[in-house]
Amino acid sequence: MVIKTKLTELLGIKHPIVQGGMQYVGYAEMASAVSNAGALGMLTALTQPTPDALRAEIRRCRTMTKYPFGVNLTFLPAIVPPPYEEYAKAIIEEGVKVVETAGNNPGKYIKMFKAAGVIVLHKCTAVRHAISAHRLGVDVISMDGFECAGHPGEDDVTAVILLAKAAKKLNLPYIASGGFADGRGLAAALALGAEGINMGTRFMCTTEAPIHHNIKEAIVKADERSTALVFRPFRNTTRIFKNSVAVEVNKREENPKVVFEDVQELVSGARGKQVYTTGDPEFGVWTVGQVIGLIDDIPTCQDLVTRIVNDAESLIKERLNKMIVSESKL
């Protein structure tokens, strides 16, 4: 038995689970392992230093899986923006069939992808943004709750509220993102109207995730209180692992006159990348969601996906269905 949804039908995948596009994690090793498990793996475009490097990574991923996988392309504020159009062209020219977009002003690129017949998932932290993305032509919305790793937006609305409101307001399929790690989460997301779930932090803590084992152990040892929100004064809120660097950033941000330059050396991407390679969770900032409180092992992607789907099926059939009884039996 499998759980069949609009997402599985649209993407041609076995299970309604999508791997989040994670910076410095979304390499071919990660994406192919998730896709081989029957979910949708995601390469992270900007993890690659150039569009040509992304082309090579897409080709490498194809040697590691015969199943569908996608590419995440996130548009974020930058002093010197990456060559987004060249990354988009590389994705299209390499024949990728699914793209996850996120961030600011994606309209131009969504049009490029749709003109090339690419299925577009767009990540949103508010229903109003999802409605705007629908007008731009996206195929699926990923509703990203406040619990999520990375950028939760500035509204602080949790996934339960976002998903329930999306069911009332959206006329296209959506998936649930932020706070999902197990079968209970998948069953809950489906009950709230979603067609599947997106998981980032949970996939970081798998055997195949291309990060240092010490970081996976740090996730297992952590709980739901082990994250911090930084960059709130700059309206670019980001949820990260609560280490000594995060505490220092928050301390500096207490200054009402704080500017980004006051924390810049603490939050450099280079330091964050080295966390994953050296295995020192205190070396820099790295993103995780509150869902770390639900993670207590480091399985293979295959075992994780199978367990999530089986647990969700059991919950639906053996718990929820049994709650519906004839009034005559009350």
CSV table of C-alpha atoms in Angstrom, one decimal, residues 6-319:
chain,number,residue,atom,x,y,z
A,6,LYS,CA,-1.9,15.0,-6.1
A,7,LEU,CA,1.8,15.5,-5.4
A,8,THR,CA,2.8,11.9,-6.0
A,9,GLU,CA,0.8,11.9,-9.3
A,10,LEU,CA,2.2,15.2,-10.5
A,11,LEU,CA,5.9,14.5,-9.7
A,12,GLY,CA,5.8,10.7,-10.5
A,13,ILE,CA,7.1,9.8,-7.1
A,14,LYS,CA,6.1,6.9,-4.8
A,15,HIS,CA,5.8,8.7,-1.5
A,16,PRO,CA,4.4,12.3,-0.8
A,17,ILE,CA,7.7,13.5,0.7
A,18,VAL,CA,10.0,16.2,-0.6
A,19,GLN,CA,13.6,16.9,0.6
A,20,GLY,CA,14.2,20.5,1.5
A,21,GLY,CA,16.8,22.4,-0.6
A,22,MET,CA,19.5,22.9,2.0
A,23,GLN,CA,22.6,25.0,1.5
A,24,TYR,CA,25.8,22.9,1.7
A,25,VAL,CA,23.7,19.8,2.1
A,26,GLY,CA,21.8,19.4,-1.1
A,27,TYR,CA,24.5,17.6,-3.1
A,28,ALA,CA,24.0,14.6,-5.4
A,29,GLU,CA,24.6,12.1,-2.5
A,30,MET,CA,21.7,13.6,-0.6
A,31,ALA,CA,19.2,14.1,-3.5
A,32,SER,CA,19.8,10.7,-5.0
A,33,ALA,CA,19.4,8.8,-1.7
A,34,VAL,CA,16.1,10.5,-1.1
A,35,SER,CA,14.9,9.8,-4.6
A,36,ASN,CA,16.0,6.2,-4.4
A,37,ALA,CA,13.9,5.9,-1.3
A,38,GLY,CA,10.8,6.9,-3.3
A,39,ALA,CA,10.6,10.5,-2.2
A,40,LEU,CA,11.8,13.6,-4.2
A,41,GLY,CA,15.4,14.5,-3.7
A,42,MET,CA,16.6,18.1,-4.2
A,43,LEU,CA,19.9,19.5,-5.3
A,44,THR,CA,20.6,23.0,-4.0
A,45,ALA,CA,21.6,25.2,-6.9
A,46,LEU,CA,23.5,27.9,-4.9
A,47,THR,CA,25.5,25.2,-3.0
A,48,GLN,CA,27.4,25.0,-6.4
A,49,PRO,CA,29.8,27.9,-6.9
A,50,THR,CA,28.9,28.4,-10.6
A,51,PRO,CA,26.1,27.4,-13.0
A,52,ASP,CA,28.5,25.1,-14.8
A,53,ALA,CA,29.2,23.4,-11.5
A,54,LEU,CA,25.5,22.9,-11.1
A,55,ARG,CA,25.3,21.3,-14.5
A,56,ALA,CA,28.0,18.9,-13.5
A,57,GLU,CA,26.1,18.1,-10.2
A,58,ILE,CA,22.9,17.5,-12.1
A,59,ARG,CA,24.7,15.0,-14.4
A,60,ARG,CA,26.4,13.4,-11.4
A,61,CYS,CA,23.0,12.9,-9.7
A,62,ARG,CA,21.6,11.2,-12.8
A,63,THR,CA,24.3,8.6,-12.5
A,64,MET,CA,23.2,7.9,-8.9
A,65,THR,CA,19.4,7.6,-9.3
A,66,LYS,CA,17.0,6.7,-12.1
A,67,TYR,CA,14.1,8.4,-10.2
A,68,PRO,CA,12.9,12.0,-10.4
A,69,PHE,CA,14.8,14.7,-8.5
A,70,GLY,CA,14.6,18.4,-8.5
A,71,VAL,CA,16.7,21.5,-8.0
A,72,ASN,CA,16.1,24.3,-5.4
A,73,LEU,CA,16.9,27.9,-6.5
A,74,THR,CA,16.5,30.4,-3.7
A,75,PHE,CA,16.5,34.2,-4.3
A,76,LEU,CA,17.8,36.1,-1.3
A,77,PRO,CA,19.1,39.7,-0.8
A,78,ALA,CA,22.8,40.0,-1.5
A,79,ILE,CA,25.2,42.8,-2.1
A,80,VAL,CA,26.4,41.0,-5.2
A,81,PRO,CA,23.6,38.6,-6.3
A,82,PRO,CA,24.5,35.3,-7.8
A,83,PRO,CA,23.9,35.0,-11.6
A,84,TYR,CA,20.4,33.6,-11.1
A,85,GLU,CA,19.4,33.6,-14.7
A,86,GLU,CA,22.5,31.5,-15.6
A,87,TYR,CA,21.6,29.0,-12.9
A,88,ALA,CA,18.0,28.9,-14.2
A,89,LYS,CA,19.2,28.3,-17.7
A,90,ALA,CA,21.5,25.5,-16.5
A,91,ILE,CA,18.6,23.8,-14.8
A,92,ILE,CA,16.4,24.1,-17.9
A,93,GLU,CA,19.1,23.0,-20.4
A,94,GLU,CA,20.0,20.0,-18.3
A,95,GLY,CA,16.4,18.8,-18.5
A,96,VAL,CA,15.4,19.0,-14.8
A,97,LYS,CA,11.7,18.5,-14.6
A,98,VAL,CA,11.0,19.9,-11.1
A,99,VAL,CA,12.3,23.1,-9.5
A,100,GLU,CA,11.7,24.5,-6.0
A,101,THR,CA,11.9,28.3,-5.9
A,102,ALA,CA,12.0,30.4,-2.8
A,103,GLY,CA,12.8,33.9,-1.7
A,104,ASN,CA,12.2,37.4,-3.3
A,105,ASN,CA,10.7,38.3,-6.7
A,106,PRO,CA,10.8,34.9,-8.4
A,107,GLY,CA,8.4,35.9,-11.2
A,108,LYS,CA,10.9,36.2,-14.0
A,109,TYR,CA,12.4,32.8,-13.3
A,110,ILE,CA,9.0,31.1,-12.7
A,111,LYS,CA,8.1,32.3,-16.3
A,112,MET,CA,11.3,30.8,-17.6
A,113,PHE,CA,10.7,27.5,-15.9
A,114,LYS,CA,7.1,27.2,-17.0
A,115,ALA,CA,7.9,28.1,-20.6
A,116,ALA,CA,10.3,25.1,-20.5
A,117,GLY,CA,7.7,22.8,-19.1
A,118,VAL,CA,9.2,22.6,-15.7
A,119,ILE,CA,7.0,21.8,-12.7
A,120,VAL,CA,7.5,24.6,-10.1
A,121,LEU,CA,7.1,24.3,-6.3
A,122,HIS,CA,7.3,27.6,-4.6
A,123,LYS,CA,8.0,28.0,-0.9
A,124,CYS,CA,5.9,30.6,1.0
A,125,THR,CA,5.6,31.7,4.6
A,126,ALA,CA,2.2,33.4,4.2
A,127,VAL,CA,-1.0,32.5,2.4
A,128,ARG,CA,-1.1,35.9,0.7
A,129,HIS,CA,2.3,35.2,-0.8
A,130,ALA,CA,1.0,31.8,-2.0
A,131,ILE,CA,-1.9,33.5,-3.7
A,132,SER,CA,0.6,35.8,-5.5
A,133,ALA,CA,2.7,32.8,-6.5
A,134,HIS,CA,-0.3,31.1,-7.9
A,135,ARG,CA,-0.9,34.1,-10.2
A,136,LEU,CA,2.7,33.7,-11.4
A,137,GLY,CA,1.9,30.2,-12.5
A,138,VAL,CA,3.5,27.9,-9.9
A,139,ASP,CA,2.2,24.3,-9.7
A,140,VAL,CA,2.5,23.5,-6.0
A,141,ILE,CA,3.0,25.7,-2.9
A,142,SER,CA,5.2,24.6,0.0
A,143,MET,CA,3.7,26.3,3.0
A,144,ASP,CA,6.6,27.0,5.4
A,145,GLY,CA,5.6,27.4,9.1
A,146,PHE,CA,7.4,29.4,11.8
A,147,GLU,CA,9.0,26.2,13.1
A,148,CYS,CA,11.1,25.8,10.0
A,149,ALA,CA,14.9,26.0,9.6
A,150,GLY,CA,16.2,28.9,7.7
A,151,HIS,CA,13.8,31.7,6.8
A,152,PRO,CA,10.4,31.6,8.5
A,153,GLY,CA,9.3,35.0,7.3
A,154,GLU,CA,8.3,37.8,9.7
A,155,ASP,CA,4.7,36.9,10.6
A,156,ASP,CA,5.5,34.1,13.1
A,157,VAL,CA,2.6,31.9,12.0
A,158,THR,CA,2.9,28.2,12.8
A,159,ALA,CA,2.4,25.4,10.3
A,160,VAL,CA,-1.0,24.3,11.8
A,161,ILE,CA,-2.5,27.7,11.1
A,162,LEU,CA,-0.9,28.2,7.7
A,163,LEU,CA,-2.0,24.8,6.5
A,164,ALA,CA,-5.6,25.1,7.7
A,165,LYS,CA,-5.9,28.6,6.1
A,166,ALA,CA,-4.3,27.4,2.9
A,167,ALA,CA,-7.0,24.7,2.7
A,168,LYS,CA,-9.6,27.5,2.7
A,169,LYS,CA,-7.9,30.0,0.5
A,170,LEU,CA,-5.8,28.2,-2.1
A,171,ASN,CA,-7.0,26.6,-5.4
A,172,LEU,CA,-3.8,24.6,-6.1
A,173,PRO,CA,-2.0,21.8,-4.3
A,174,TYR,CA,0.2,22.6,-1.4
A,175,ILE,CA,2.6,20.7,0.8
A,176,ALA,CA,3.6,21.2,4.4
A,177,SER,CA,7.0,22.4,5.4
A,178,GLY,CA,8.5,23.2,8.8
A,179,GLY,CA,8.2,20.8,11.7
A,180,PHE,CA,7.8,17.5,9.9
A,181,ALA,CA,9.9,14.4,10.7
A,182,ASP,CA,7.7,11.4,11.2
A,183,GLY,CA,4.5,9.6,10.3
A,184,ARG,CA,2.4,11.6,12.8
A,185,GLY,CA,3.5,14.8,11.0
A,186,LEU,CA,2.6,13.3,7.6
A,187,ALA,CA,-0.8,12.1,8.7
A,188,ALA,CA,-1.5,15.5,10.3
A,189,ALA,CA,-0.4,17.4,7.2
A,190,LEU,CA,-2.7,15.3,5.0
A,191,ALA,CA,-5.6,15.9,7.4
A,192,LEU,CA,-4.9,19.7,7.2
A,193,GLY,CA,-5.3,19.6,3.4
A,194,ALA,CA,-1.7,19.2,2.3
A,195,GLU,CA,-0.7,16.8,-0.5
A,196,GLY,CA,2.6,15.9,1.3
A,197,ILE,CA,5.4,17.1,3.4
A,198,ASN,CA,8.8,18.8,2.9
A,199,MET,CA,11.6,17.9,5.3
A,200,GLY,CA,15.0,19.5,5.6
A,201,THR,CA,16.4,19.0,9.1
A,202,ARG,CA,15.2,15.4,9.3
A,203,PHE,CA,17.1,14.5,6.1
A,204,MET,CA,20.2,16.1,7.5
A,205,CYS,CA,20.2,13.5,10.1
A,206,THR,CA,20.5,10.5,7.8
A,207,THR,CA,23.3,8.1,7.0
A,208,GLU,CA,23.7,9.6,3.5
A,209,ALA,CA,23.6,13.3,4.3
A,210,PRO,CA,27.0,14.7,3.2
A,211,ILE,CA,27.8,16.4,6.5
A,212,HIS,CA,30.1,15.4,9.4
A,213,HIS,CA,28.7,12.7,11.8
A,214,ASN,CA,29.3,15.0,14.8
A,215,ILE,CA,26.7,17.4,13.4
A,216,LYS,CA,24.2,14.6,13.1
A,217,GLU,CA,24.9,13.6,16.7
A,218,ALA,CA,24.4,17.2,17.8
A,219,ILE,CA,21.0,17.1,16.2
A,220,VAL,CA,20.1,13.8,18.0
A,221,LYS,CA,21.2,15.2,21.3
A,222,ALA,CA,19.3,18.5,20.9
A,223,ASP,CA,15.7,19.2,21.7
A,224,GLU,CA,13.0,21.6,20.4
A,225,ARG,CA,14.5,24.5,22.5
A,226,SER,CA,17.9,24.2,20.7
A,227,THR,CA,17.3,26.8,18.0
A,228,ALA,CA,17.6,30.6,17.9
A,229,LEU,CA,16.2,33.3,15.7
A,230,VAL,CA,18.7,35.8,14.4
A,231,PHE,CA,18.5,38.8,12.0
A,232,ARG,CA,15.2,39.9,13.4
A,233,PRO,CA,16.3,43.6,13.5
A,234,PHE,CA,17.0,43.4,9.8
A,235,ARG,CA,13.7,41.8,8.9
A,236,ASN,CA,15.5,38.8,7.5
A,237,THR,CA,14.7,36.4,10.3
A,238,THR,CA,16.6,33.1,10.2
A,239,ARG,CA,16.3,30.0,12.5
A,240,ILE,CA,19.6,28.4,13.3
A,241,PHE,CA,21.1,26.0,15.8
A,242,LYS,CA,21.5,27.6,19.2
A,243,ASN,CA,25.2,27.5,19.8
A,244,SER,CA,27.6,30.1,21.3
A,245,VAL,CA,27.8,32.0,18.0
A,246,ALA,CA,24.0,32.3,17.9
A,247,VAL,CA,23.9,33.5,21.5
A,248,GLU,CA,26.5,36.2,20.7
A,249,VAL,CA,24.6,37.3,17.7
A,250,ASN,CA,21.4,37.7,19.7
A,251,LYS,CA,23.3,39.6,22.4
A,252,ARG,CA,24.6,42.1,19.8
A,253,GLU,CA,21.2,42.4,18.3
A,254,GLU,CA,19.8,43.7,21.6
A,255,ASN,CA,21.4,47.0,20.7
A,256,PRO,CA,18.6,49.2,19.3
A,257,LYS,CA,21.1,50.7,16.8
A,258,VAL,CA,22.5,47.4,15.6
A,259,VAL,CA,23.4,47.1,12.0
A,260,PHE,CA,24.3,44.0,10.0
A,261,GLU,CA,28.0,44.9,10.1
A,262,ASP,CA,27.9,44.4,13.8
A,263,VAL,CA,27.3,40.6,13.4
A,264,GLN,CA,28.7,40.0,9.9
A,265,GLU,CA,31.9,38.3,10.9
A,266,LEU,CA,30.0,35.9,13.1
A,267,VAL,CA,27.6,34.7,10.5
A,268,SER,CA,29.8,34.3,7.4
A,269,GLY,CA,28.7,31.5,5.1
A,270,ALA,CA,32.3,30.2,5.0
A,271,ARG,CA,32.2,29.5,8.7
A,272,GLY,CA,28.8,27.8,8.4
A,273,LYS,CA,30.0,25.6,5.6
A,274,GLN,CA,33.0,24.5,7.7
A,275,VAL,CA,30.6,23.3,10.5
A,276,TYR,CA,29.5,20.5,8.1
A,277,THR,CA,33.0,19.6,7.1
A,278,THR,CA,34.9,19.9,10.4
A,279,GLY,CA,32.1,18.6,12.7
A,280,ASP,CA,32.4,21.5,15.2
A,281,PRO,CA,28.8,22.6,15.9
A,282,GLU,CA,30.2,25.8,17.6
A,283,PHE,CA,32.3,27.0,14.7
A,284,GLY,CA,29.6,29.0,12.9
A,285,VAL,CA,25.9,29.4,12.2
A,286,TRP,CA,24.0,26.5,10.7
A,287,THR,CA,20.3,26.1,10.1
A,288,VAL,CA,18.0,23.6,11.8
A,289,GLY,CA,14.3,23.7,12.6
A,290,GLN,CA,12.5,23.1,15.9
A,291,VAL,CA,11.8,19.6,14.6
A,292,ILE,CA,15.2,18.6,16.0
A,293,GLY,CA,13.2,17.8,19.1
A,294,LEU,CA,11.6,14.9,17.3
A,295,ILE,CA,14.9,13.4,15.9
A,296,ASP,CA,16.5,10.7,17.9
A,297,ASP,CA,18.3,8.5,15.4
A,298,ILE,CA,20.4,8.5,12.2
A,299,PRO,CA,18.7,6.1,9.7
A,300,THR,CA,19.3,5.6,6.0
A,301,CYS,CA,17.0,7.6,3.8
A,302,GLN,CA,15.3,4.4,2.7
A,303,ASP,CA,14.5,3.4,6.3
A,304,LEU,CA,13.4,6.9,7.2
A,305,VAL,CA,11.0,7.3,4.3
A,306,THR,CA,9.6,3.8,4.7
A,307,ARG,CA,9.1,4.3,8.4
A,308,ILE,CA,7.3,7.6,8.0
A,309,VAL,CA,4.9,6.4,5.3
A,310,ASN,CA,4.2,3.1,7.2
A,311,ASP,CA,3.5,5.0,10.4
A,312,ALA,CA,1.3,7.5,8.7
A,313,GLU,CA,-0.7,4.7,7.1
A,314,SER,CA,-1.1,2.9,10.4
A,315,LEU,CA,-2.3,6.1,12.1
A,316,ILE,CA,-4.8,6.8,9.5
A,317,LYS,CA,-6.2,3.2,9.3
A,318,GLU,CA,-5.8,2.0,12.9
A,319,ARG,CA,-6.4,5.2,14.9
